[in-house]
Amino acid sequence: MKIFEPIRIKKVPFQNRVVMAPMVPFGMPELPTGVMSDTLLRHYLDRAANGMGLMITQSLSVTKARPTAGGAGIYADEHIDNLRAIAAACHERDTRLFAQLAYPSIGHQNGDSVNRLTAEELAVITEEFVEAAFRCKEAGCDGIELHGAHGFFLNMFASPLANQRTDIYGGDVDGRLHLVRCIINGIRVFLGADFIFSYRMGWSDDMNTDIQTAQALEALGVELLHVSSGIPASRYTAIPEGFPFNSVVFAGTDIKKHVNIPVTVVNDIRTLNRGNTLLENGLCDFAAFGRPFLADPLFFANSLSNKDHEPCLRCKTCLWFTHYDRCPALKKSKRL
Ligand SMILES: Cc1cc2nc3c(=O)[nH]c(=O)nc-3n(C[C@H](O)[C@H](O)[C@H](O)COP(=O)(O)O)c2cc1C
């Protein structure tokens, strides 16, 4: 099955095409220092025992200037040790680890804006992203993923709906991605052949803009593109009849046709078999799974062995957004 085939990006080998998507397990203890709690660290170590191709951490904050939702940062050297422990656990199973980096934001949907930030503030933020990425490399991560989706900070810059700036950080697609360009230029210095620069992009309100954005990201040096929802949070997409996936996956598969870098698709893929269908049809290079890894920490390993797998019950609102310890699938399997 194609989903189990290895792939290489630069010098970094991935043993298969299965990705654990970035997810903040809300409700776990949060430390004011931004250091991961023991519970949170355990959460990752448990999931590192699977054998999937790639694990992506939850969004880690690059700054102490704003509160960190979900409780983990990578804005200080004291954050490196836990990430190093997760990277080591992943590497023991030949799984690669990316850290997702984000500047905390309540998001476009909740009234946040990037339009009033000054050039001086953006220079500081750029530096914070670059320093955070360097710490990830120090920790032994195989790459970083910039969080540019779901209406949050970088998504607001990239979005023609949210970005009303008239300076160098706004305007056409090149202007809207100027902040990403500045971040990439800082990271390029230490990128090397064994550290990958990836980007999670959010869709826009039309596919042409998505394609333009994806191509511009490729031209900037993004090496792996992960496609998810963006601004607006939902949109109507004419999905071809018989396409058995949702509009977020469809957006990713559409973008894949227009870029030359590997593309990860995500959202409600649910099973390895369904992920494999996407890969077999050449519609993506990686399939990411979120909630399945929350419901069953050993989602990948248990699906493979076809034993003890507890599927996500797809609650109307995932309980991991508020109280992870009430997840019915976790409770059912007595894994809590
Ligand atoms: C509890 C929870 C927290 C999430 N946190 C993040 C995050 O930190 N960064 C991010 O890009 N996406 C985040 N997501 C979105 C997931 O990465 C993924 O795109 C989404 O769950 C859809 O995939 P799925 O249907 O396989 O769960 C989160 C999702 C959930 C359920």
Tab-separated table of N, CA and C and ligand atoms in Angstrom, residues 20-26 44 57-60 69 100 102 145-150 152 200 226-229 246 248 266-270 288-294 312 314 318-322, ligand 1:
chain	number	residue	atom	x	y	z
A	20	MET	N	0.963	12.361	12.257
A	20	MET	CA	0.095	12.788	13.364
A	20	MET	C	0.004	14.305	13.285
A	21	ALA	N	-1.214	14.807	13.097
A	21	ALA	CA	-1.436	16.243	12.895
A	21	ALA	C	-1.161	17.007	14.195
A	22	PRO	N	-0.845	18.288	14.069
A	22	PRO	CA	-0.592	19.086	15.274
A	22	PRO	C	-1.873	19.316	16.065
A	23	MET	N	-1.840	19.060	17.359
A	23	MET	CA	-3.053	19.244	18.183
A	23	MET	C	-2.695	19.643	19.606
A	24	VAL	N	-3.288	20.730	20.070
A	24	VAL	CA	-3.145	21.138	21.465
A	24	VAL	C	-4.134	20.327	22.293
A	25	PRO	N	-3.656	19.516	23.248
A	25	PRO	CA	-4.602	18.790	24.100
A	25	PRO	C	-5.083	19.699	25.227
A	26	PHE	N	-6.123	20.455	24.952
A	26	PHE	CA	-6.594	21.446	25.922
A	26	PHE	C	-7.074	20.744	27.193
A	44	TYR	N	2.849	12.962	24.500
A	44	TYR	CA	3.644	12.814	23.273
A	44	TYR	C	4.468	11.529	23.282
A	57	THR	N	4.173	18.392	16.509
A	57	THR	CA	3.694	18.818	17.832
A	57	THR	C	2.547	19.802	17.671
A	58	GLN	N	1.834	20.012	18.752
A	58	GLN	CA	0.850	21.094	18.831
A	58	GLN	C	1.555	22.413	18.539
A	59	SER	N	0.791	23.469	18.298
A	59	SER	CA	1.439	24.749	18.052
A	59	SER	C	2.142	25.188	19.331
A	60	LEU	N	3.424	25.462	19.192
A	60	LEU	CA	4.249	25.920	20.310
A	60	LEU	C	4.456	27.422	20.129
A	69	ALA	N	-2.086	29.626	24.619
A	69	ALA	CA	-3.237	28.742	24.788
A	69	ALA	C	-2.766	27.297	24.694
A	100	GLN	N	5.462	22.462	15.539
A	100	GLN	CA	4.677	23.512	14.894
A	100	GLN	C	4.882	24.816	15.661
A	102	ALA	N	3.971	28.862	16.326
A	102	ALA	CA	2.893	29.832	16.143
A	102	ALA	C	3.118	31.054	17.016
A	145	GLU	N	7.120	23.354	11.341
A	145	GLU	CA	5.967	23.703	10.507
A	145	GLU	C	5.455	25.043	11.023
A	146	LEU	N	5.383	26.043	10.158
A	146	LEU	CA	4.779	27.309	10.560
A	146	LEU	C	3.270	27.146	10.500
A	147	HIS	N	2.596	27.588	11.557
A	147	HIS	CA	1.131	27.477	11.600
A	147	HIS	C	0.514	28.668	10.865
A	148	GLY	N	0.137	28.427	9.617
A	148	GLY	CA	-0.450	29.505	8.814
A	148	GLY	C	-1.897	29.196	8.454
A	149	ALA	N	-2.586	28.438	9.325
A	149	ALA	CA	-3.965	28.031	8.993
A	149	ALA	C	-4.944	28.455	10.097
A	150	HIS	N	-6.203	28.087	9.899
A	150	HIS	CA	-7.279	28.201	10.903
A	150	HIS	C	-7.544	29.616	11.405
A	152	PHE	N	-5.459	31.903	12.285
A	152	PHE	CA	-4.534	32.449	13.275
A	152	PHE	C	-3.494	33.368	12.630
A	200	ARG	N	1.949	25.120	7.218
A	200	ARG	CA	0.548	24.706	7.164
A	200	ARG	C	-0.252	25.906	6.696
A	226	HIS	N	1.334	21.745	4.002
A	226	HIS	CA	0.257	21.042	4.697
A	226	HIS	C	-0.976	21.941	4.532
A	227	VAL	N	-2.038	21.405	3.970
A	227	VAL	CA	-3.180	22.274	3.633
A	227	VAL	C	-4.353	22.009	4.573
A	228	SER	N	-4.884	23.091	5.152
A	228	SER	CA	-6.046	22.952	6.037
A	228	SER	C	-7.001	24.118	5.776
A	229	SER	N	-7.997	24.271	6.639
A	229	SER	CA	-8.956	25.364	6.436
A	229	SER	C	-8.331	26.677	6.896
A	246	ASN	N	-13.898	15.431	2.452
A	246	ASN	CA	-14.524	16.750	2.592
A	246	ASN	C	-13.752	17.848	1.844
A	248	VAL	N	-11.895	20.270	2.890
A	248	VAL	CA	-10.530	20.596	3.321
A	248	VAL	C	-9.547	19.669	2.597
A	266	VAL	N	-5.343	16.693	5.093
A	266	VAL	CA	-5.852	16.386	6.435
A	266	VAL	C	-7.337	16.691	6.514
A	267	ASN	N	-7.961	16.153	7.453
A	267	ASN	CA	-9.323	16.427	7.924
A	267	ASN	C	-10.288	15.296	7.632
A	268	ASP	N	-10.626	14.637	8.687
A	268	ASP	CA	-11.633	13.584	8.650
A	268	ASP	C	-11.259	12.461	7.684
A	269	ILE	N	-9.995	12.146	7.614
A	269	ILE	CA	-9.570	11.023	6.764
A	269	ILE	C	-9.863	9.698	7.488
A	270	ARG	N	-9.747	9.748	8.794
A	270	ARG	CA	-10.238	8.687	9.704
A	270	ARG	C	-9.472	7.386	9.732
A	288	ALA	N	-2.523	13.144	6.889
A	288	ALA	CA	-2.425	13.457	8.323
A	288	ALA	C	-3.713	13.088	9.040
A	289	PHE	N	-3.530	12.631	10.282
A	289	PHE	CA	-4.660	12.222	11.117
A	289	PHE	C	-4.540	12.963	12.448
A	290	GLY	N	-5.628	13.587	12.853
A	290	GLY	CA	-5.626	14.299	14.126
A	290	GLY	C	-6.330	13.509	15.206
A	291	ARG	N	-7.649	13.667	15.262
A	291	ARG	CA	-8.431	13.058	16.346
A	291	ARG	C	-8.218	11.549	16.493
A	292	PRO	N	-7.967	10.792	15.398
A	292	PRO	CA	-7.703	9.366	15.620
A	292	PRO	C	-6.540	9.116	16.588
A	293	PHE	N	-5.524	10.013	16.570
A	293	PHE	CA	-4.392	9.851	17.489
A	293	PHE	C	-4.727	10.321	18.902
A	294	LEU	N	-5.798	11.124	19.027
A	294	LEU	CA	-6.218	11.528	20.371
A	294	LEU	C	-7.041	10.411	21.002
A	312	CYS	N	-11.958	7.029	16.888
A	312	CYS	CA	-12.534	8.299	17.341
A	312	CYS	C	-14.034	8.230	17.097
A	314	ARG	N	-15.999	10.745	16.905
A	314	ARG	CA	-16.374	11.946	16.158
A	314	ARG	C	-17.497	12.707	16.851
A	318	CYS	N	-15.215	18.119	19.424
A	318	CYS	CA	-14.207	17.237	20.029
A	318	CYS	C	-13.929	17.684	21.466
A	319	LEU	N	-14.015	16.733	22.403
A	319	LEU	CA	-13.824	17.073	23.818
A	319	LEU	C	-12.390	17.476	24.129
A	320	TRP	N	-11.479	17.151	23.222
A	320	TRP	CA	-10.088	17.541	23.446
A	320	TRP	C	-9.913	19.060	23.314
A	321	PHE	N	-10.925	19.764	22.829
A	321	PHE	CA	-10.846	21.234	22.783
A	321	PHE	C	-11.041	21.844	24.163
A	322	THR	N	-11.628	21.057	25.079
A	322	THR	CA	-11.872	21.618	26.410
A	322	THR	C	-11.404	20.669	27.514
B	1	LIG	C1	-8.058	19.362	20.210
B	1	LIG	C2	-7.513	19.842	18.922
B	1	LIG	C3	-6.442	20.732	18.918
B	1	LIG	C4	-5.885	21.191	17.711
B	1	LIG	N1	-4.771	21.996	17.754
B	1	LIG	C5	-4.170	22.354	16.576
B	1	LIG	C6	-2.920	23.044	16.568
B	1	LIG	O1	-2.284	23.285	17.596
B	1	LIG	N2	-2.425	23.415	15.358
B	1	LIG	C7	-3.052	23.137	14.178
B	1	LIG	O2	-2.571	23.507	13.118
B	1	LIG	N3	-4.208	22.417	14.164
B	1	LIG	C8	-4.755	22.008	15.320
B	1	LIG	N4	-5.878	21.201	15.281
B	1	LIG	C9	-6.406	20.724	13.991
B	1	LIG	C10	-5.837	19.322	13.639
B	1	LIG	O3	-4.445	19.416	13.343
B	1	LIG	C11	-6.542	18.691	12.421
B	1	LIG	O4	-6.377	19.528	11.313
B	1	LIG	C12	-8.035	18.486	12.675
B	1	LIG	O5	-8.240	17.815	13.900
B	1	LIG	C13	-8.698	17.688	11.530
B	1	LIG	O6	-8.115	16.428	11.377
B	1	LIG	P1	-8.862	15.088	11.930
B	1	LIG	O7	-10.225	15.053	11.317
B	1	LIG	O8	-7.999	13.945	11.488
B	1	LIG	O9	-8.948	15.234	13.426
B	1	LIG	C14	-6.444	20.759	16.488
B	1	LIG	C15	-7.526	19.863	16.500
B	1	LIG	C16	-8.035	19.386	17.681
B	1	LIG	C17	-9.154	18.377	17.661
